[in-house]
Amino acid sequence: MKIIVAIKQVPERDARIRIDSVGKWIDLADVEFAMNESDAYALEEALQLKEAHGGEVIVLSAGPERVGKTIREALAKGADRAIHIASESEDELAQYDALGVAQLLARAIEDEIVPEPDFLILTGLQSDDLGLGQTGVIVAELLGLPHASLILKVEPTGSGTVRVLRELEDGWFQYLELHTPAVLTIQSGNSKLRYATLMGIKKAKTKPVKVISIADLMSEDLGKSPAWRPAAPVVVLEQVKLPTKQRTTQMLSGTPAEAAAKLVEKLQFEVRAL
Amino acid sequence: MPFVPAAPTALGIFLAGPIAPADPGRFSLLDKLLLAAMIVTSAALFWKRFGVVLDKILKSRKDPGFRLLPLGKRIWDFLWEVLCQAKVIRERPLPGLAHAFVFWSFLAFALVTLNHIATGFGLAVLSGNGPIDGLVSGGFSGFYFVLAALFAIACSISIAGLFVRRFLVRPKWLAREGHQLSWESGVIAGLIFALMATYLGSFYVADAGLAARLLWWVHTLCLLVFLPLVPHTKHLHLILSPATIFLSRGGFSQIPALAGDEDFGLVTGKDLTQLVSLQAYSCVECGRCTEHCPAANTGKLLNPKEIVLGIRGYLNEFGPTAEELLLGKHNSQEAAFQCTTCGACEFQCPVGIEHLPIIVGLRRGATNTGAWEDDHGGKLFNVLERNSNALGMSALERDKFVQKQELPIFDGTQEYCLWLGCMGGYDPKGREIIASFVEVMRYLGASYGVLRKEKCTGDPARRLGNDLVFQQLAEANLEAMRSQKVKKIVSICPHCVRTIQEDWKEFGAPPEIEHHSEFLARHQSRLPHTNTGEKIVYHDPCYLGRYRNVYDEPRAVIAAAGELVEAPRNRERSFCCGAGGGLAFLGEESGERVSHVRAQELVATGATTIGAACPFCNTMFRDALAATGDNAPRLLDIAQIAAAQLPGKAEKPPMQPPN
Amino acid sequence: MSRSGKSVLVFLEMKNLEIGRISWEAMAAGHSLAEILGLPVDLALVASSGNPIFGHIHGKLPRTVYAIDNTLLHNYTADGFTAAYAQLIERVKPAYVVFPHTYQVRDFAPALATRFGQVLIGDVTGIEANPDGAPRFTRQLLQGKLNANYRHSGAGPCFLSVQAGAFRPDQTDPSGHGETMLEAFPPSLDAAKIRVRPGAPFRPSARTVDLGSAQILVSVGRGIKEEANIAIVQELATSLGAELAASRPICDAGWLPMERQVGSSGQTVAPKVYMAIGISGAIQHLVGMKASQCIVAINKDENAPIFEVADYGIVGDLFEVVPALTAAIRKAKG
């Protein structure tokens, strides 16, 4: 079975946060990039499915040239080939809202899946940078496929169905059954991530990476429903700011009773955990 | 040079016997033919096995990067270790001396044996009117026979003693897994004894008599049975080990660079190199490596002797071109990954086997191909790639520490770059060591700075065999140091020092680097000393002691502050703390904890302070001492000991072991 | 009300046969949005119109409450809810659609928004007015390290979901019942179009401890001194509905089972709140919990490394602070 994994390259978690000159994103100088964490788990799930049931794993990623490094990492871990939706600059992709990005991915996927009877599309649950958590669900809607989110485990049960384990709130879980082809968004932490090996990196050099530009993708007229609009974004990011409260330690003083009372207040209204 | 035979003549009179073995008399043509047939048979049987072994060694792939020159050290090692048996004697004195005598007897007997066989063909070389005597001086043969007799006595006593040791005392290190006693050793010992006895005995029988003839044939038989046994047993070392010692890789724990795109380490027989094969066949099963191995001593599966013999077993069964996995039938992956790379095994080996390149090579073969599936290991590699430090901490944490300590940033103008490392940058104990060392540097007015960003040197990745991560870290670091014009580094961590100085060479030219104990020792005269007389026991870190030969500098620091106490196992025999080889980052150990065993040993010296020189040793002992209870000794790095003597420092109260 | 048709439509969510607290927060958010715009607020809930739950609306009363009822909605499915909600939105034509940001909403709301050519502004932490009167929505980026302001552009309903705890639910308005209209809304759904078959929710059995899924962890270290004293910390955990965890020495000593160990040789956790009681903050422990969203440390040593990573710290004797804290929590929870 073909498994397409959509991965995103994001700024590393420990990057120093400085707002850029335009005020709409962070300054990317000196920032290193890594594969989005839940996407790494999605990739791991795909590779485990391939190892158990056979098939092909294709990774898909959109972004500027630097994304190539993350794509190669995915190939080194065992993906068979890749599609890189290449943006000309850092800013080109930033102009698309979640629906716009999902459209790009869906268009690239369509070319892959048209002849296939059965396939899976896996994405991570949400990205470490924007944290929208919507791309997978939107792609499912655009392609008219069933979907399930917050998935921890995927088991093909034969005859075109999969049984998946979904995480619910408060430590509850649920099994779902759905027919493939389908889209699943994968939650982090469900399995141990494999590491990229030297052998894997060397093999990755010979695996095919198809590069398509955004312009080429958008030029196709797919004649779909209004949802498939190449138009302007409906949600616009106007400005980013550093939060006023940084992670500095607030020391709570006073008698034990006083300090306790202060802490409870913090837990209730700042942390919102009570 | 003619030697004045006064002493042997005197000894000859003392022995109250003739000073030559009895002449066995004339040999008939039949005798000579029989002798010739026996020699040919013996030689053929010898070659039948030896040829196979030699073939396997030569068919192994060549060692890339092996340089025969310079010859100086090789010749020295040969003279010192082979001829003088230095390590054999030093590390196990009594058995070592016994072995030395056996070995020297072999050398001494070379001429005797030649003469013995020649005699069989009527061509005695050592006789009063033989060719050598004619050349040298009269009486040379006489002298030589007596000299050989003295060696024979020494050898007989030695071999008898070794026989008793092996079969009656039965030290456990000599045993092999699943085998109790080595019959072949017994047979060989018997043959050697018989050779000596027949030689000595021939002094006391009449020339050309039946007894003389009998002794002569028995001696010959022993020789010709011994010869083919050599390549079939561990006595192959007779032939191989001088070559093994001569052809060593040079250096300690020299991990070879990978050669080309298809090289992932020691995966299958095809990856075994000539040196590895030679070393595998040289093993004498003495067990000195295992005796000093921290894993083997705490109930782990790992047994360094069995690792080497496993390679030998693999070569015997599959050969050097096979595709079977090395970590399979003859060696286990589990054992290979229990090694702390402390180097006690490689250090101890008297025949020149280099265990560490083999063990790390096996690990590479597993890790680089993804065959090693370990939760903690995988996590460590992912964390090194993501966070560039082995602890998975945010780089901002290190920045906070640097700011709080007001450490100057290295800008290319300062003399030293102070390397924090992962422990110095993120571990509370490591940070204390840095803080203390910084106090000392400030007192000395040293010019130093710290890099704005550091990546892990890659030591755990290197020792666990992940060349991908190691290469990424080494190259990134080398580039950063080059562009920031780092010339001299001082570091508190022996692992960082080793990795930067030696392992990074594979990817570029690293800056000079020294350990802070070397820095402190150099500045001893300028630092104030107040000796409190307190007993401080020093623990030699593996990567500072055996790896770098730095033993005295840290001791100088300690001796200036208190009374230096030595641990029972110290200097080159120091017992590992258990953190090395990447093991500090892996999961729970099986068996006893190496750190606890060593900590108990240090506590038992009665010292009130344990002096350490490595942040990993420090963190391992801190945990182990916490289990000891409230009367545990203080644990201080030598930097802290040195800083405590600076002016304005009140004597700190003993530290509570923290949570 | 003023503008007929245009409204803020808030979808509530049932949790264990009750309307969850996060839904009331979403309603409060809806009200504050509506005030900025001068629009009325409508509510919607999947329930039959006879359900008594409709008699207990928290906070200001809405203009209309829609009871969405269909047997195919009795078990949540993305297909069912998306279709049903889409039909209601077609009917009501709200300007804004507000959801609580729950797992369930994350599962269908993006698909729902896509049907209208829109994008969900998810996990909103603040709603304010821009100088031009249009609403400004704030979200967190980079795991809380950055705040971002978003604006909705173009025609068509604006979809948003609200982060738990970002808005305080209003108190029940004692005045005025009867101003709210309750309308039954039966969507027409096709069973064949529901493509996922959900199983019954379950909790994993036989696992005594699941530190990984606990929202709050109370962790105890060597400062507790003796095994018997752990009871004090257990009380605190119980009062918080939290799981008990421990640093390595506690588990090594056998005072708590190994499965409760947090650290490099135990588990790595990232709960919403991590309380470190009598834990110094050795690196081996820190690596197991530093990713927690909020870290509270109680230790008598002001120099303990744990304070470096804590968000809130109390320097004091845990034997006094912890019981005081337990009492204060019990009081707050009522």
Short mmCIF file of N, CA and C in Angstrom, two decimals, chain A residues 13 17 19 25-26 97 99 125-126 128-132 134 137-138 141 144-147 149-150 166-178 227 233-243 247-252 256 260 263-264 266-267 269-274, chain C residues 15 78 102-103 106-107 110-111 114-115 118-121 130 139 141-153 163-166 168 195-199 201-204 216 240 272-273 275 292-296 307 309-313 315 320 324-325 328-329 332:
data_model
loop_
_atom_site.label_atom_id
_atom_site.label_comp_id
_atom_site.label_asym_id
_atom_site.label_seq_id
_atom_site.Cartn_x
_atom_site.Cartn_y
_atom_site.Cartn_z
N ARG A 13 13.40 23.55 18.24
CA ARG A 13 12.66 23.96 19.43
C ARG A 13 13.39 24.96 20.29
N ILE A 17 14.47 33.20 20.02
CA ILE A 17 13.34 33.89 19.40
C ILE A 17 13.61 35.38 19.33
N ILE A 19 12.15 38.71 16.96
CA ILE A 19 11.17 39.09 15.93
C ILE A 19 11.93 39.70 14.75
N TRP A 25 7.23 37.43 11.75
CA TRP A 25 7.80 36.10 12.03
C TRP A 25 9.09 36.31 12.80
N ILE A 26 9.77 35.21 13.11
CA ILE A 26 11.04 35.34 13.83
C ILE A 26 12.18 35.53 12.83
N ASP A 97 -2.61 30.72 3.70
CA ASP A 97 -3.16 30.30 4.99
C ASP A 97 -3.26 28.77 4.99
N LEU A 99 -5.59 26.71 4.58
CA LEU A 99 -6.33 26.14 3.45
C LEU A 99 -5.48 26.19 2.18
N LEU A 125 0.24 15.50 13.96
CA LEU A 125 -0.95 16.12 14.53
C LEU A 125 -0.93 17.64 14.37
N GLN A 126 0.18 18.26 14.68
CA GLN A 126 0.27 19.71 14.52
C GLN A 126 1.74 20.09 14.42
N ASP A 128 5.22 22.29 15.17
CA ASP A 128 5.83 22.91 16.34
C ASP A 128 5.89 24.42 16.23
N ASP A 129 5.78 24.96 14.99
CA ASP A 129 5.87 26.40 14.89
C ASP A 129 4.50 27.07 14.92
N LEU A 130 3.62 26.77 13.97
CA LEU A 130 2.32 27.43 13.97
C LEU A 130 1.29 26.72 14.83
N GLY A 131 1.43 25.43 14.98
CA GLY A 131 0.55 24.69 15.87
C GLY A 131 -0.92 24.70 15.50
N LEU A 132 -1.24 24.77 14.19
CA LEU A 132 -2.64 24.84 13.81
C LEU A 132 -3.32 23.48 13.93
N GLN A 134 -4.34 21.47 11.59
CA GLN A 134 -5.49 21.35 10.70
C GLN A 134 -5.18 20.76 9.34
N VAL A 137 -6.62 17.34 8.28
CA VAL A 137 -8.09 17.29 8.19
C VAL A 137 -8.56 18.04 6.93
N ILE A 138 -7.92 19.18 6.65
CA ILE A 138 -8.32 19.94 5.47
C ILE A 138 -8.01 19.16 4.20
N GLU A 141 -10.67 16.68 3.60
CA GLU A 141 -11.89 17.30 3.09
C GLU A 141 -11.74 17.65 1.61
N GLY A 144 -11.88 14.57 -0.43
CA GLY A 144 -13.08 13.77 -0.24
C GLY A 144 -12.80 12.43 0.44
N LEU A 145 -11.84 12.40 1.35
CA LEU A 145 -11.47 11.15 2.00
C LEU A 145 -11.90 11.16 3.46
N PRO A 146 -12.20 9.98 4.02
CA PRO A 146 -12.46 9.94 5.47
C PRO A 146 -11.16 10.21 6.23
N HIS A 147 -11.29 10.68 7.46
CA HIS A 147 -10.09 10.96 8.23
C HIS A 147 -10.32 10.65 9.70
N SER A 149 -8.19 11.82 13.58
CA SER A 149 -7.07 12.59 14.12
C SER A 149 -6.67 12.10 15.51
N LEU A 150 -5.49 12.52 15.93
CA LEU A 150 -4.93 12.15 17.24
C LEU A 150 -4.74 10.64 17.32
N ARG A 166 -7.36 6.04 18.73
CA ARG A 166 -7.43 7.48 18.83
C ARG A 166 -7.35 7.89 20.30
N GLU A 167 -6.64 8.98 20.55
CA GLU A 167 -6.53 9.46 21.92
C GLU A 167 -7.67 10.41 22.21
N LEU A 168 -8.32 10.23 23.35
CA LEU A 168 -9.36 11.17 23.78
C LEU A 168 -8.83 11.90 25.00
N GLU A 169 -9.59 12.87 25.49
CA GLU A 169 -9.13 13.62 26.64
C GLU A 169 -9.12 12.79 27.90
N ASP A 170 -8.32 13.22 28.88
CA ASP A 170 -8.34 12.63 30.23
C ASP A 170 -7.99 11.15 30.28
N GLY A 171 -7.10 10.70 29.41
CA GLY A 171 -6.66 9.31 29.54
C GLY A 171 -7.60 8.29 28.95
N TRP A 172 -8.61 8.74 28.18
CA TRP A 172 -9.50 7.80 27.51
C TRP A 172 -9.00 7.56 26.09
N PHE A 173 -9.37 6.42 25.56
CA PHE A 173 -8.98 6.06 24.19
C PHE A 173 -10.18 5.46 23.47
N GLN A 174 -10.02 5.32 22.16
CA GLN A 174 -11.13 4.81 21.36
C GLN A 174 -10.55 4.17 20.10
N TYR A 175 -11.12 3.05 19.71
CA TYR A 175 -10.75 2.47 18.42
C TYR A 175 -11.74 2.93 17.37
N LEU A 176 -11.25 3.17 16.18
CA LEU A 176 -12.12 3.55 15.06
C LEU A 176 -11.82 2.62 13.90
N GLU A 177 -12.86 2.39 13.09
CA GLU A 177 -12.59 1.66 11.85
C GLU A 177 -12.98 2.53 10.68
N LEU A 178 -12.10 2.59 9.72
CA LEU A 178 -12.47 3.33 8.52
C LEU A 178 -11.87 2.65 7.30
N ALA A 227 -14.25 25.43 -2.56
CA ALA A 227 -13.22 25.31 -1.52
C ALA A 227 -11.83 25.31 -2.12
N PRO A 233 -5.81 34.62 1.04
CA PRO A 233 -6.10 33.94 2.31
C PRO A 233 -7.23 34.62 3.06
N VAL A 234 -7.99 33.83 3.82
CA VAL A 234 -9.07 34.40 4.63
C VAL A 234 -8.59 34.72 6.03
N VAL A 235 -7.52 34.07 6.44
CA VAL A 235 -7.00 34.35 7.78
C VAL A 235 -5.60 34.91 7.58
N VAL A 236 -5.37 36.07 8.11
CA VAL A 236 -4.11 36.76 7.87
C VAL A 236 -3.38 37.00 9.19
N LEU A 237 -2.11 36.63 9.22
CA LEU A 237 -1.31 36.89 10.41
C LEU A 237 -0.80 38.32 10.31
N GLU A 238 -1.21 39.14 11.26
CA GLU A 238 -0.84 40.56 11.16
C GLU A 238 0.48 40.87 11.83
N GLN A 239 0.68 40.26 12.98
CA GLN A 239 1.83 40.68 13.77
C GLN A 239 2.17 39.59 14.78
N VAL A 240 3.47 39.47 15.09
CA VAL A 240 3.84 38.60 16.20
C VAL A 240 4.53 39.43 17.27
N LYS A 241 4.33 38.97 18.49
CA LYS A 241 4.94 39.69 19.63
C LYS A 241 5.45 38.67 20.61
N LEU A 242 6.46 39.08 21.33
CA LEU A 242 6.90 38.22 22.41
C LEU A 242 5.90 38.32 23.55
N PRO A 243 5.57 37.19 24.16
CA PRO A 243 4.61 37.28 25.27
C PRO A 243 5.24 38.09 26.40
N ARG A 247 9.49 32.87 30.59
CA ARG A 247 9.58 31.84 31.61
C ARG A 247 10.63 32.23 32.63
N THR A 248 10.27 33.17 33.49
CA THR A 248 11.17 33.45 34.61
C THR A 248 10.52 32.86 35.85
N THR A 249 11.32 32.53 36.79
CA THR A 249 10.76 31.89 37.98
C THR A 249 10.12 32.93 38.88
N GLN A 250 8.86 32.71 39.18
CA GLN A 250 8.22 33.58 40.16
C GLN A 250 8.34 32.91 41.51
N MET A 251 9.10 33.57 42.38
CA MET A 251 9.24 33.00 43.73
C MET A 251 8.11 33.53 44.59
N LEU A 252 7.41 32.62 45.23
CA LEU A 252 6.26 33.02 46.05
C LEU A 252 6.70 32.99 47.51
N PRO A 256 4.11 29.62 55.06
CA PRO A 256 3.62 28.51 54.23
C PRO A 256 2.19 28.70 53.75
N ALA A 260 1.24 29.18 49.89
CA ALA A 260 0.33 28.18 49.32
C ALA A 260 -0.85 28.87 48.64
N LEU A 263 0.13 30.34 45.39
CA LEU A 263 0.34 29.32 44.36
C LEU A 263 -0.99 28.83 43.80
N VAL A 264 -1.95 28.65 44.69
CA VAL A 264 -3.25 28.16 44.23
C VAL A 264 -3.85 29.16 43.25
N LYS A 266 -2.25 31.22 41.32
CA LYS A 266 -1.54 31.09 40.05
C LYS A 266 -2.03 29.89 39.27
N LEU A 267 -2.21 28.79 39.98
CA LEU A 267 -2.63 27.56 39.29
C LEU A 267 -4.02 27.73 38.70
N PHE A 269 -5.62 30.71 37.80
CA PHE A 269 -5.88 31.73 36.79
C PHE A 269 -4.76 31.95 35.80
N GLU A 270 -3.52 31.67 36.17
CA GLU A 270 -2.45 31.84 35.19
C GLU A 270 -2.21 30.54 34.43
N VAL A 271 -2.16 29.47 35.19
CA VAL A 271 -1.87 28.19 34.56
C VAL A 271 -3.15 27.51 34.08
N ARG A 272 -4.23 27.85 34.77
CA ARG A 272 -5.55 27.31 34.44
C ARG A 272 -5.53 25.78 34.52
N ALA A 273 -5.04 25.31 35.67
CA ALA A 273 -4.96 23.86 35.83
C ALA A 273 -5.93 23.32 36.87
N LEU A 274 -6.60 24.21 37.57
CA LEU A 274 -7.52 23.70 38.61
C LEU A 274 -8.94 23.71 38.10
N LYS C 15 -20.13 16.74 27.58
CA LYS C 15 -19.08 15.87 28.11
C LYS C 15 -19.69 15.12 29.28
N ALA C 78 -16.84 12.58 12.74
CA ALA C 78 -16.51 13.82 12.04
C ALA C 78 -17.50 14.08 10.91
N THR C 102 -11.56 21.64 21.71
CA THR C 102 -11.45 20.29 22.28
C THR C 102 -10.90 19.34 21.23
N TYR C 103 -10.56 18.13 21.66
CA TYR C 103 -10.06 17.13 20.71
C TYR C 103 -11.10 16.90 19.61
N ARG C 106 -11.14 19.74 17.12
CA ARG C 106 -9.96 19.69 16.25
C ARG C 106 -10.14 18.65 15.14
N ASP C 107 -11.01 17.69 15.43
CA ASP C 107 -11.20 16.60 14.48
C ASP C 107 -12.11 16.99 13.32
N PRO C 110 -11.86 21.88 11.20
CA PRO C 110 -11.15 22.30 9.98
C PRO C 110 -11.86 21.85 8.71
N ALA C 111 -12.45 20.66 8.75
CA ALA C 111 -13.18 20.18 7.56
C ALA C 111 -14.42 21.04 7.34
N THR C 114 -13.48 24.32 5.86
CA THR C 114 -13.11 24.17 4.45
C THR C 114 -14.33 24.14 3.56
N ARG C 115 -15.41 23.55 4.06
CA ARG C 115 -16.63 23.50 3.23
C ARG C 115 -17.13 24.88 2.89
N GLN C 118 -13.33 28.53 4.26
CA GLN C 118 -12.76 29.28 5.36
C GLN C 118 -11.66 28.49 6.04
N VAL C 119 -10.98 29.15 6.97
CA VAL C 119 -9.96 28.50 7.78
C VAL C 119 -10.27 28.74 9.24
N LEU C 120 -10.22 27.71 10.04
CA LEU C 120 -10.48 27.84 11.47
C LEU C 120 -9.31 28.58 12.14
N ILE C 121 -9.63 29.61 12.92
CA ILE C 121 -8.59 30.26 13.74
C ILE C 121 -8.64 29.52 15.07
N ASN C 130 -9.58 45.68 16.99
CA ASN C 130 -8.58 46.47 16.28
C ASN C 130 -9.02 47.93 16.27
N ARG C 139 -3.30 34.11 19.04
CA ARG C 139 -2.97 32.69 19.20
C ARG C 139 -1.53 32.60 19.65
N LEU C 141 2.20 30.85 19.22
CA LEU C 141 3.02 30.11 18.26
C LEU C 141 4.26 29.59 18.98
N LEU C 142 4.96 28.69 18.33
CA LEU C 142 6.23 28.17 18.85
C LEU C 142 6.10 27.72 20.30
N GLN C 143 5.10 26.93 20.54
CA GLN C 143 4.83 26.36 21.87
C GLN C 143 4.81 27.43 22.96
N GLY C 144 4.10 28.49 22.68
CA GLY C 144 3.93 29.51 23.70
C GLY C 144 5.02 30.55 23.76
N LYS C 145 6.03 30.45 22.87
CA LYS C 145 7.11 31.44 22.94
C LYS C 145 6.76 32.73 22.20
N LEU C 146 5.70 32.70 21.43
CA LEU C 146 5.37 33.86 20.62
C LEU C 146 3.84 34.02 20.60
N ASN C 147 3.38 35.26 20.62
CA ASN C 147 1.95 35.52 20.43
C ASN C 147 1.73 36.10 19.06
N ALA C 148 0.65 35.70 18.40
CA ALA C 148 0.38 36.21 17.05
C ALA C 148 -1.02 36.76 16.98
N ASN C 149 -1.17 37.87 16.30
CA ASN C 149 -2.48 38.48 16.09
C ASN C 149 -2.96 38.16 14.69
N TYR C 150 -4.19 37.68 14.61
CA TYR C 150 -4.77 37.31 13.31
C TYR C 150 -6.01 38.17 13.04
N ARG C 151 -6.29 38.30 11.75
CA ARG C 151 -7.46 39.03 11.31
C ARG C 151 -8.18 38.16 10.28
N HIS C 152 -9.48 38.25 10.29
CA HIS C 152 -10.23 37.53 9.27
C HIS C 152 -10.51 38.46 8.12
N SER C 153 -10.37 37.95 6.90
CA SER C 153 -10.63 38.84 5.77
C SER C 153 -11.62 38.19 4.81
N GLN C 163 -9.17 28.52 23.43
CA GLN C 163 -8.34 27.69 24.31
C GLN C 163 -8.95 27.54 25.69
N ALA C 164 -8.81 26.37 26.28
CA ALA C 164 -9.32 26.13 27.62
C ALA C 164 -8.66 27.08 28.60
N GLY C 165 -9.45 27.73 29.40
CA GLY C 165 -8.91 28.61 30.42
C GLY C 165 -8.60 30.00 29.95
N ALA C 166 -8.78 30.28 28.63
CA ALA C 166 -8.44 31.61 28.15
C ALA C 166 -9.52 32.62 28.50
N ARG C 168 -12.87 33.39 31.08
CA ARG C 168 -13.54 32.94 32.30
C ARG C 168 -15.03 32.86 32.05
N ARG C 195 -18.37 7.80 7.33
CA ARG C 195 -17.36 6.87 6.84
C ARG C 195 -16.48 6.27 7.93
N VAL C 196 -16.73 6.66 9.18
CA VAL C 196 -15.89 6.12 10.26
C VAL C 196 -16.79 5.42 11.26
N ARG C 197 -16.38 4.24 11.68
CA ARG C 197 -17.17 3.53 12.69
C ARG C 197 -16.44 3.63 14.01
N PRO C 198 -17.00 4.42 14.97
CA PRO C 198 -16.26 4.59 16.23
C PRO C 198 -16.57 3.47 17.20
N GLY C 199 -15.53 3.05 17.96
CA GLY C 199 -15.74 2.09 19.03
C GLY C 199 -16.06 2.83 20.31
N PRO C 201 -15.46 4.39 23.93
CA PRO C 201 -14.28 4.90 24.64
C PRO C 201 -13.93 3.97 25.80
N PHE C 202 -12.66 3.84 26.08
CA PHE C 202 -12.23 2.97 27.17
C PHE C 202 -10.99 3.57 27.82
N ARG C 203 -10.75 3.09 29.03
CA ARG C 203 -9.51 3.45 29.71
C ARG C 203 -8.66 2.19 29.75
N PRO C 204 -7.35 2.29 29.48
CA PRO C 204 -6.56 1.06 29.49
C PRO C 204 -6.58 0.43 30.88
N ILE C 216 -1.53 16.50 35.59
CA ILE C 216 -0.77 17.08 36.70
C ILE C 216 0.02 15.96 37.37
N LEU C 240 -5.32 17.39 44.01
CA LEU C 240 -5.20 17.95 42.66
C LEU C 240 -5.73 17.02 41.59
N LYS C 272 0.79 19.21 32.11
CA LYS C 272 0.46 20.61 32.17
C LYS C 272 1.14 21.23 33.41
N VAL C 273 1.10 20.50 34.52
CA VAL C 273 1.73 21.01 35.73
C VAL C 273 2.60 19.92 36.33
N MET C 275 4.83 19.29 39.72
CA MET C 275 5.23 19.83 41.03
C MET C 275 6.40 19.01 41.56
N SER C 292 7.77 20.03 30.77
CA SER C 292 6.45 20.29 31.37
C SER C 292 6.04 21.73 31.13
N GLN C 293 4.75 21.93 30.95
CA GLN C 293 4.29 23.27 30.62
C GLN C 293 4.49 24.23 31.79
N CYS C 294 4.21 23.76 32.98
CA CYS C 294 4.38 24.62 34.14
C CYS C 294 5.06 23.82 35.22
N ILE C 295 6.17 24.34 35.75
CA ILE C 295 6.91 23.62 36.79
C ILE C 295 6.84 24.40 38.08
N VAL C 296 6.42 23.71 39.13
CA VAL C 296 6.36 24.31 40.46
C VAL C 296 7.38 23.58 41.32
N PHE C 307 15.11 25.34 40.81
CA PHE C 307 14.52 26.67 40.68
C PHE C 307 14.90 27.33 39.36
N VAL C 309 14.62 25.97 36.50
CA VAL C 309 13.67 25.61 35.45
C VAL C 309 12.23 25.82 35.89
N ALA C 310 12.02 26.22 37.16
CA ALA C 310 10.65 26.30 37.65
C ALA C 310 9.99 27.60 37.20
N ASP C 311 8.67 27.52 37.02
CA ASP C 311 7.90 28.75 36.76
C ASP C 311 7.52 29.40 38.07
N TYR C 312 7.19 28.58 39.05
CA TYR C 312 6.85 29.09 40.38
C TYR C 312 7.67 28.33 41.40
N GLY C 313 8.20 29.07 42.38
CA GLY C 313 9.01 28.40 43.38
C GLY C 313 8.65 28.87 44.77
N VAL C 315 10.48 28.63 48.47
CA VAL C 315 11.60 28.18 49.29
C VAL C 315 11.05 28.00 50.70
N GLU C 320 5.75 21.90 55.97
CA GLU C 320 4.77 22.93 56.29
C GLU C 320 4.03 23.39 55.06
N ALA C 324 -0.23 22.94 53.79
CA ALA C 324 -0.93 24.22 53.58
C ALA C 324 -1.47 24.29 52.16
N LEU C 325 -0.66 23.79 51.23
CA LEU C 325 -1.07 23.82 49.83
C LEU C 325 -2.27 22.91 49.60
N ALA C 328 -5.34 24.60 50.82
CA ALA C 328 -5.74 25.72 49.97
C ALA C 328 -6.38 25.21 48.69
N ILE C 329 -5.87 24.11 48.15
CA ILE C 329 -6.44 23.57 46.92
C ILE C 329 -7.84 23.04 47.17
N ALA C 332 -10.18 25.86 47.29
CA ALA C 332 -10.45 26.49 45.99
C ALA C 332 -11.37 25.64 45.14
#
